[in-house]
CSV table of C-alpha atoms in Angstrom, one decimal:
chain,number,residue,atom,x,y,z
A,1,UNK,CA,0.0,0.0,0.0
A,2,UNK,CA,1.1,3.6,-0.6
A,3,UNK,CA,2.0,5.9,2.3
A,4,UNK,CA,-0.4,5.7,5.2
A,5,UNK,CA,-3.1,8.3,5.3
A,6,UNK,CA,-5.0,7.4,8.5
A,7,UNK,CA,-8.6,8.4,9.3
A,8,UNK,CA,-10.9,7.6,12.2
A,9,UNK,CA,-14.5,8.3,13.1
A,10,UNK,CA,-15.7,11.5,14.7
A,11,UNK,CA,-16.9,11.5,18.3
A,12,UNK,CA,-17.0,15.0,19.8
A,13,UNK,CA,-13.6,16.4,20.3
A,14,UNK,CA,-11.8,13.0,20.0
A,15,UNK,CA,-10.3,14.1,16.7
A,16,UNK,CA,-8.0,16.5,18.6
A,17,UNK,CA,-6.2,13.8,20.7
A,18,UNK,CA,-6.2,11.2,17.9
A,19,UNK,CA,-4.6,13.6,15.4
A,20,UNK,CA,-2.1,14.6,18.2
A,21,UNK,CA,-0.9,11.0,18.6
A,22,UNK,CA,-0.6,10.2,14.9
A,23,UNK,CA,1.1,13.4,13.9
A,24,UNK,CA,3.6,13.1,16.7
A,25,UNK,CA,4.5,9.7,15.3
A,26,UNK,CA,4.9,11.0,11.8
A,27,UNK,CA,1.8,9.4,10.4
A,28,UNK,CA,-0.3,11.1,7.7
A,29,UNK,CA,-3.7,12.1,9.1
A,30,UNK,CA,-7.0,12.7,7.2
A,31,UNK,CA,-9.6,14.1,9.6
A,32,UNK,CA,-13.0,13.4,8.2
A,33,UNK,CA,-15.2,16.4,7.5
A,34,UNK,CA,-17.4,17.2,10.5
A,35,UNK,CA,-20.4,15.0,10.7
A,36,UNK,CA,-23.3,16.5,8.8
A,37,UNK,CA,-26.6,15.6,7.1
A,38,UNK,CA,-24.6,14.3,4.1
A,39,UNK,CA,-22.5,12.1,6.5
A,40,UNK,CA,-25.7,10.6,7.9
A,41,UNK,CA,-27.3,10.2,4.4
A,42,UNK,CA,-24.3,8.2,3.2
A,43,UNK,CA,-24.3,6.0,6.3
A,44,UNK,CA,-28.0,5.3,6.1
A,45,UNK,CA,-27.8,4.6,2.3
A,46,UNK,CA,-25.1,2.0,2.7
A,47,UNK,CA,-25.4,0.7,6.2
A,48,UNK,CA,-27.7,-2.0,7.6
A,49,UNK,CA,-31.2,-0.8,8.2
A,50,UNK,CA,-31.4,-1.8,11.8
A,51,UNK,CA,-27.9,-0.8,12.7
A,52,UNK,CA,-27.6,1.9,15.4
A,53,UNK,CA,-27.0,5.6,14.5
A,54,UNK,CA,-23.3,5.6,15.6
A,55,UNK,CA,-22.5,2.8,13.1
A,56,UNK,CA,-24.2,4.7,10.3
A,57,UNK,CA,-22.5,8.0,11.1
A,58,UNK,CA,-19.1,6.3,11.4
A,59,UNK,CA,-19.6,4.7,8.0
A,60,UNK,CA,-20.4,8.1,6.6
A,61,UNK,CA,-17.3,9.5,8.1
A,62,UNK,CA,-15.2,6.8,6.4
A,63,UNK,CA,-16.8,7.3,3.0
A,64,UNK,CA,-16.2,11.1,3.2
A,65,UNK,CA,-12.6,10.6,4.4
A,66,UNK,CA,-11.9,8.2,1.5
A,67,UNK,CA,-13.0,11.0,-0.9
A,68,UNK,CA,-10.2,13.2,0.4
A,69,UNK,CA,-7.5,10.6,0.3
A,70,UNK,CA,-7.6,8.4,3.4
A,71,UNK,CA,-6.5,4.8,3.0
A,72,UNK,CA,-6.3,3.4,6.5
A,73,UNK,CA,-8.9,3.4,9.3
A,74,UNK,CA,-8.0,3.3,13.0
A,75,UNK,CA,-10.8,2.7,15.5
A,76,UNK,CA,-11.4,1.2,18.9
A,77,UNK,CA,-12.7,-2.3,19.4
A,78,UNK,CA,-15.2,-3.4,22.1
A,79,UNK,CA,-16.3,-6.3,24.3
A,80,UNK,CA,-19.5,-7.6,25.7
A,81,UNK,CA,-23.1,-7.5,24.4
A,82,UNK,CA,-22.8,-4.0,22.7
A,83,UNK,CA,-22.5,-4.3,18.9
A,84,UNK,CA,-19.7,-1.8,18.8
A,85,UNK,CA,-17.2,-4.7,18.8
A,86,UNK,CA,-18.5,-5.7,15.4
A,87,UNK,CA,-18.3,-2.2,13.8
A,88,UNK,CA,-14.9,-2.6,12.2
A,89,UNK,CA,-15.8,-5.9,10.5
A,90,UNK,CA,-19.1,-4.5,9.2
A,91,UNK,CA,-17.5,-1.3,8.0
A,92,UNK,CA,-14.7,-3.2,6.3
A,93,UNK,CA,-17.1,-5.3,4.2
A,94,UNK,CA,-19.4,-2.4,3.3
A,95,UNK,CA,-16.5,-0.2,2.3
A,96,UNK,CA,-15.0,-3.0,0.2
A,97,UNK,CA,-18.3,-3.5,-1.6
A,98,UNK,CA,-18.3,0.2,-2.4
A,99,UNK,CA,-14.8,-0.1,-3.9
A,100,UNK,CA,-13.1,1.7,-1.0
A,101,UNK,CA,-10.0,-0.3,-0.3
A,102,UNK,CA,-9.1,0.5,3.3
A,103,UNK,CA,-6.6,-1.0,5.7
A,104,UNK,CA,-8.5,-1.5,9.0
A,105,UNK,CA,-6.6,-1.3,12.3
A,106,UNK,CA,-8.6,-2.1,15.4
A,107,UNK,CA,-7.2,-1.1,18.8
A,108,UNK,CA,-8.9,-3.4,21.2
A,109,UNK,CA,-9.3,-2.2,24.8
A,110,UNK,CA,-6.3,-3.5,26.8
A,111,UNK,CA,-7.2,-6.6,28.9
A,112,UNK,CA,-4.4,-6.5,31.4
A,113,UNK,CA,-1.8,-3.8,30.7
A,114,UNK,CA,-1.4,-0.7,28.6
A,115,UNK,CA,1.4,-2.4,26.7
A,116,UNK,CA,-1.4,-4.1,24.7
A,117,UNK,CA,-2.4,-0.6,23.4
A,118,UNK,CA,1.2,0.1,22.5
A,119,UNK,CA,1.4,-3.1,20.5
A,120,UNK,CA,-1.7,-2.0,18.6
A,121,UNK,CA,-0.2,1.4,17.8
A,122,UNK,CA,3.0,-0.4,16.5
A,123,UNK,CA,0.8,-1.7,13.7
A,124,UNK,CA,0.6,1.9,12.4
A,125,UNK,CA,4.0,3.3,13.4
A,126,UNK,CA,6.4,0.3,13.4
A,127,UNK,CA,9.4,2.5,12.8
A,128,UNK,CA,8.9,4.5,16.0
A,129,UNK,CA,10.4,3.5,19.3
A,130,UNK,CA,8.3,2.5,22.3
A,131,UNK,CA,9.5,5.6,24.1
A,132,UNK,CA,8.3,7.8,21.3
A,133,UNK,CA,4.9,6.2,21.2
A,134,UNK,CA,4.6,6.7,25.0
A,135,UNK,CA,5.5,10.4,24.6
A,136,UNK,CA,3.0,10.8,21.9
A,137,UNK,CA,0.3,9.3,24.1
A,138,UNK,CA,1.3,11.6,26.9
A,139,UNK,CA,1.1,14.6,24.5
A,140,UNK,CA,-2.4,13.6,23.4
A,141,UNK,CA,-3.5,13.1,27.0
A,142,UNK,CA,-2.5,16.6,27.9
A,143,UNK,CA,-4.7,17.8,25.0
A,144,UNK,CA,-7.8,15.8,25.9
A,145,UNK,CA,-7.5,16.7,29.6
A,146,UNK,CA,-7.3,20.4,28.7
A,147,UNK,CA,-10.3,20.2,26.4
A,148,UNK,CA,-12.4,18.6,29.1
A,149,UNK,CA,-11.5,21.2,31.7
A,150,UNK,CA,-12.5,23.9,29.2
A,151,UNK,CA,-15.7,22.1,28.4
A,152,UNK,CA,-16.7,21.8,32.1
A,153,UNK,CA,-16.2,25.5,32.5
A,154,UNK,CA,-18.3,26.2,29.4
A,155,UNK,CA,-21.2,24.1,30.9
A,156,UNK,CA,-21.3,26.3,33.9
A,157,UNK,CA,-21.2,29.6,32.0
A,158,UNK,CA,-23.6,28.8,29.1
A,159,UNK,CA,-26.9,29.3,31.1
A,160,UNK,CA,-25.6,32.4,32.8
A,161,UNK,CA,-24.0,34.4,30.0
A,162,UNK,CA,-25.5,37.9,29.3
A,163,UNK,CA,-24.7,37.9,25.6
A,164,UNK,CA,-25.9,34.6,24.1
A,165,UNK,CA,-23.3,32.9,21.9
A,166,UNK,CA,-20.2,34.5,23.5
A,167,UNK,CA,-19.2,31.4,25.5
A,168,UNK,CA,-19.6,29.2,22.4
A,169,UNK,CA,-17.4,31.6,20.3
A,170,UNK,CA,-14.6,31.6,22.9
A,171,UNK,CA,-14.8,27.9,23.4
A,172,UNK,CA,-14.6,27.1,19.7
A,173,UNK,CA,-11.6,29.3,19.3
A,174,UNK,CA,-10.0,27.6,22.3
A,175,UNK,CA,-10.5,24.2,20.8
A,176,UNK,CA,-8.7,25.3,17.6
A,177,UNK,CA,-5.8,26.6,19.7
A,178,UNK,CA,-5.5,23.3,21.6
A,179,UNK,CA,-5.7,21.4,18.3
A,180,UNK,CA,-2.9,23.5,16.8
A,181,UNK,CA,-0.6,23.3,19.9
A,182,UNK,CA,2.7,21.5,19.2
A,183,UNK,CA,4.1,21.0,22.7
A,184,UNK,CA,3.0,20.8,26.3
A,185,UNK,CA,3.8,24.4,27.0
A,186,UNK,CA,1.6,25.6,24.1
A,187,UNK,CA,-1.2,23.4,25.3
A,188,UNK,CA,-1.0,24.9,28.7
A,189,UNK,CA,-0.9,28.4,27.3
A,190,UNK,CA,-3.9,27.8,25.0
A,191,UNK,CA,-5.9,26.4,27.9
A,192,UNK,CA,-5.0,29.3,30.2
A,193,UNK,CA,-5.8,31.9,27.6
A,194,UNK,CA,-9.2,30.3,26.8
A,195,UNK,CA,-10.2,29.9,30.5
A,196,UNK,CA,-9.2,33.6,31.1
A,197,UNK,CA,-11.4,34.7,28.2
A,198,UNK,CA,-14.2,32.5,29.3
A,199,UNK,CA,-14.0,33.9,32.9
A,200,UNK,CA,-14.1,37.5,31.6
A,201,UNK,CA,-17.4,37.0,29.8
A,202,UNK,CA,-20.2,38.9,31.6
A,203,UNK,CA,-22.5,36.5,33.4
A,204,UNK,CA,-25.2,36.7,36.0
A,205,UNK,CA,-24.3,34.4,38.8
A,206,UNK,CA,-27.6,35.3,40.6
A,207,UNK,CA,-29.7,33.9,37.8
A,208,UNK,CA,-31.5,30.7,39.0
A,209,UNK,CA,-30.5,27.7,36.9
A,210,UNK,CA,-31.6,24.1,36.9
A,211,UNK,CA,-28.9,21.4,36.9
A,212,UNK,CA,-29.5,18.3,34.8
A,213,UNK,CA,-27.3,15.3,34.3
A,214,UNK,CA,-26.8,13.6,31.0
A,215,UNK,CA,-26.4,9.8,30.9
A,216,UNK,CA,-26.4,7.2,28.2
A,217,UNK,CA,-24.4,5.7,25.3
A,218,UNK,CA,-21.0,7.4,25.0
A,219,UNK,CA,-21.2,8.3,21.3
A,220,UNK,CA,-24.6,10.1,21.7
A,221,UNK,CA,-23.3,11.9,24.7
A,222,UNK,CA,-20.1,13.2,23.1
A,223,UNK,CA,-21.1,13.8,19.4
A,224,UNK,CA,-23.0,17.1,19.1
A,225,UNK,CA,-24.3,16.4,15.6
A,226,UNK,CA,-25.9,13.1,16.8
A,227,UNK,CA,-27.5,14.7,19.9
A,228,UNK,CA,-28.7,17.9,18.2
A,229,UNK,CA,-26.2,20.0,20.3
A,230,UNK,CA,-28.2,19.2,23.4
A,231,UNK,CA,-25.8,20.8,25.8
A,232,UNK,CA,-25.9,24.1,24.0
A,233,UNK,CA,-29.7,24.0,23.7
A,234,UNK,CA,-30.1,23.2,27.4
A,235,UNK,CA,-27.8,26.1,28.3
A,236,UNK,CA,-30.1,28.4,26.3
A,237,UNK,CA,-33.0,27.1,28.4
A,238,UNK,CA,-31.2,28.1,31.6
A,239,UNK,CA,-29.8,24.6,32.4
A,240,UNK,CA,-26.3,23.8,33.7
A,241,UNK,CA,-25.4,20.4,32.3
A,242,UNK,CA,-23.0,17.7,33.6
A,243,UNK,CA,-22.3,14.5,31.6
A,244,UNK,CA,-21.9,11.1,33.1
A,245,UNK,CA,-18.6,10.7,31.2
A,246,UNK,CA,-16.0,12.9,29.6
A,247,UNK,CA,-13.5,11.8,26.9
A,248,UNK,CA,-10.5,12.0,29.2
A,249,UNK,CA,-12.2,9.7,31.7
A,250,UNK,CA,-13.0,7.1,29.1
A,251,UNK,CA,-9.5,7.2,27.6
A,252,UNK,CA,-7.9,6.8,31.1
A,253,UNK,CA,-10.2,3.9,32.1
A,254,UNK,CA,-10.5,2.0,28.9
A,255,UNK,CA,-7.2,2.7,27.0
A,256,UNK,CA,-4.7,3.7,29.8
A,257,UNK,CA,-6.0,1.1,32.3
A,258,UNK,CA,-6.4,3.8,35.0
A,259,UNK,CA,-2.8,4.8,34.7
A,260,UNK,CA,-3.5,8.5,35.3
A,261,UNK,CA,-4.3,8.9,39.0
A,262,UNK,CA,-7.0,11.2,40.2
A,263,UNK,CA,-9.3,10.8,37.2
A,264,UNK,CA,-12.9,9.8,37.8
A,265,UNK,CA,-13.7,6.2,36.8
A,266,UNK,CA,-16.9,4.2,36.6
A,267,UNK,CA,-16.6,2.3,39.9
A,268,UNK,CA,-18.8,4.6,41.9
A,269,UNK,CA,-21.6,4.5,39.3
A,270,UNK,CA,-21.4,0.8,39.0
A,271,UNK,CA,-21.7,0.5,42.8
A,272,UNK,CA,-24.8,2.8,42.9
A,273,UNK,CA,-26.4,0.8,40.1
A,274,UNK,CA,-26.0,-2.6,41.8
A,275,UNK,CA,-29.3,-2.7,43.6
A,276,UNK,CA,-30.9,-2.5,40.1
A,277,UNK,CA,-28.3,-3.9,37.8
A,278,UNK,CA,-25.5,-5.9,39.4
A,279,UNK,CA,-23.5,-7.0,36.4
A,280,UNK,CA,-22.1,-5.7,33.1
A,281,UNK,CA,-24.7,-5.5,30.4
A,282,UNK,CA,-22.6,-4.0,27.6
A,283,UNK,CA,-21.8,-0.5,26.6
A,284,UNK,CA,-22.6,2.0,29.4
A,285,UNK,CA,-26.0,0.6,30.5
A,286,UNK,CA,-25.0,-0.2,34.0
A,287,UNK,CA,-23.2,3.2,34.4
A,288,UNK,CA,-26.2,5.1,33.0
A,289,UNK,CA,-28.3,3.8,36.0
A,290,UNK,CA,-25.6,4.4,38.5
A,291,UNK,CA,-24.8,8.0,37.3
A,292,UNK,CA,-28.5,8.8,37.3
A,293,UNK,CA,-28.7,7.9,41.0
A,294,UNK,CA,-25.5,9.8,41.6
A,295,UNK,CA,-26.9,12.9,40.0
A,296,UNK,CA,-30.0,12.8,42.2
A,297,UNK,CA,-27.9,12.3,45.3
A,298,UNK,CA,-26.0,15.5,44.3
A,299,UNK,CA,-29.3,17.5,44.1
A,300,UNK,CA,-29.7,17.6,40.3
A,301,UNK,CA,-33.2,18.5,39.2
A,302,UNK,CA,-33.4,15.7,36.7
A,303,UNK,CA,-31.6,13.3,34.3
A,304,UNK,CA,-31.8,12.9,30.5
A,305,UNK,CA,-30.8,9.6,28.9
A,306,UNK,CA,-29.4,9.7,25.4
A,307,UNK,CA,-29.5,6.4,23.5
A,308,UNK,CA,-29.4,5.2,19.9
A,309,UNK,CA,-32.5,3.3,18.7
A,310,UNK,CA,-32.0,-0.5,19.1
A,311,UNK,CA,-29.1,0.0,21.6
A,312,UNK,CA,-29.6,-3.0,23.9
A,313,UNK,CA,-27.6,-1.8,27.0
A,314,UNK,CA,-29.5,1.5,27.0
A,315,UNK,CA,-32.8,-0.2,26.4
A,316,UNK,CA,-32.2,-2.3,29.6
A,317,UNK,CA,-31.2,0.9,31.5
A,318,UNK,CA,-34.3,2.7,30.3
A,319,UNK,CA,-36.5,-0.2,31.6
A,320,UNK,CA,-34.7,0.0,35.0
A,321,UNK,CA,-35.3,3.7,35.3
A,322,UNK,CA,-39.0,2.8,35.8
A,323,UNK,CA,-38.1,1.1,39.1
A,324,UNK,CA,-35.6,3.8,40.0
A,325,UNK,CA,-38.3,6.5,39.6
A,326,UNK,CA,-40.6,4.5,41.9
A,327,UNK,CA,-38.0,4.1,44.6
A,328,UNK,CA,-36.4,7.6,44.4
A,329,UNK,CA,-38.9,9.9,42.6
A,330,UNK,CA,-36.2,10.6,40.0
A,331,UNK,CA,-37.2,12.8,37.1
A,332,UNK,CA,-35.9,11.3,33.9
A,333,UNK,CA,-36.3,11.8,30.2
A,334,UNK,CA,-35.2,9.2,27.7
A,335,UNK,CA,-34.3,10.4,24.2
A,336,UNK,CA,-34.0,7.6,21.7
A,337,UNK,CA,-32.3,8.8,18.5
A,338,UNK,CA,-32.0,7.4,15.0
A,339,UNK,CA,-31.8,8.9,11.5
A,340,UNK,CA,-35.5,9.7,11.6
A,341,UNK,CA,-35.3,11.8,14.7
A,342,UNK,CA,-36.1,15.5,14.1
A,343,UNK,CA,-34.6,18.6,15.6
A,344,UNK,CA,-37.9,20.2,16.2
A,345,UNK,CA,-39.3,17.2,18.1
A,346,UNK,CA,-36.2,17.1,20.3
A,347,UNK,CA,-36.4,20.7,21.2
A,348,UNK,CA,-40.0,20.4,22.1
A,349,UNK,CA,-39.4,17.5,24.4
A,350,UNK,CA,-36.5,19.3,26.1
A,351,UNK,CA,-38.6,22.5,26.6
A,352,UNK,CA,-41.4,20.4,28.1
A,353,UNK,CA,-39.1,18.5,30.4
A,354,UNK,CA,-37.4,21.7,31.6
A,355,UNK,CA,-40.8,23.4,32.2
A,356,UNK,CA,-41.8,20.4,34.2
A,357,UNK,CA,-38.7,20.5,36.4
A,358,UNK,CA,-39.2,24.2,37.0
A,359,UNK,CA,-42.8,23.6,38.2
A,360,UNK,CA,-41.6,20.8,40.5
A,361,UNK,CA,-38.9,23.1,41.9
A,362,UNK,CA,-41.3,25.9,42.6
A,363,UNK,CA,-43.7,23.5,44.3
A,364,UNK,CA,-40.8,22.1,46.5
A,365,UNK,CA,-39.6,25.6,47.3
A,366,UNK,CA,-43.1,26.7,48.2
A,367,UNK,CA,-43.4,23.8,50.7
A,368,UNK,CA,-39.9,24.2,52.0
A,369,UNK,CA,-40.1,28.0,52.4
A,370,UNK,CA,-37.0,28.6,50.3
A,371,UNK,CA,-34.6,27.4,47.6
A,372,UNK,CA,-33.9,23.7,47.5
A,373,UNK,CA,-31.2,21.6,45.9
A,374,UNK,CA,-30.9,21.8,42.1
A,375,UNK,CA,-31.1,25.6,41.8
A,376,UNK,CA,-27.4,26.6,41.4
A,377,UNK,CA,-26.7,30.2,42.5
A,378,UNK,CA,-23.0,30.4,42.6
A,379,UNK,CA,-19.9,29.8,40.5
């Protein structure tokens, strides 16, 4: 095969850290165009009808990347009942039928040690030393961690900004600066500059805001195109959002085997889920239940579950939420998404859920004689 031109599927800001690793190792990178209606149309046209939305969008990413010169795909593997573990094989056969000759490299989650990940990366960059691969991973980690810290600040500021759209503008510029950074010092400088600009945006900290937790399947949680930019829309509705998982946490737990200390993992969520689901059911189904309980314990007003249509782990989690609501009076909204989901319908359901939560909060405050948990009044 000619010189490697590696591509990968989009999933939120993941492209920043993946490009960082590959470019540090001297590998040619082709980042797919951002996921769009065309991406989805291509995936739906050529993908299996009953496949989930992530599979179809990933397929569309690969078709569009091939159009701009990609010849090698790198993607993660998976284990358990979730169908993600079969994505690579399905994509390979479909792309071959379409005449797109790709080399497919699957990085399976390490079973016992991070060295298994390093061996997988050697398939792409055999000429690089082990030490250089480790340094490239460290560099990418600094990027993904910086992006997540910026994102968490954005989630606090969105519902409180006085000039709508200003937070998003600064955040977008900050992502570009992190993506362009070529060493640890420039990553640190880009993050500091972005946080300083974010913190200088005029906000109203006295504005009452609901706090809602997002749980569900990781792709739907992280990919804004797939979830109709739900975090931004909730911010516009006066909601501070917190997700059950951030990319740096997933990378550390699933690829780095928890090597980075002090980063949240899924153990607490699994523990809280055990009265309802006491074993692994694939994907993030067990964690969805546990994180929902955690969010309620932390005083969140409600929880929104995001799941692809036909996703078995999240279907199980959704059914368990019925029992959780009975036991804990937990306010939940399950949004099941496929290619037929419409933006207008999504917005309507979000507005109705937020209105319901505000009514519940006013009733609780009336009975309690003052503000109750879930209304966030400080920074």
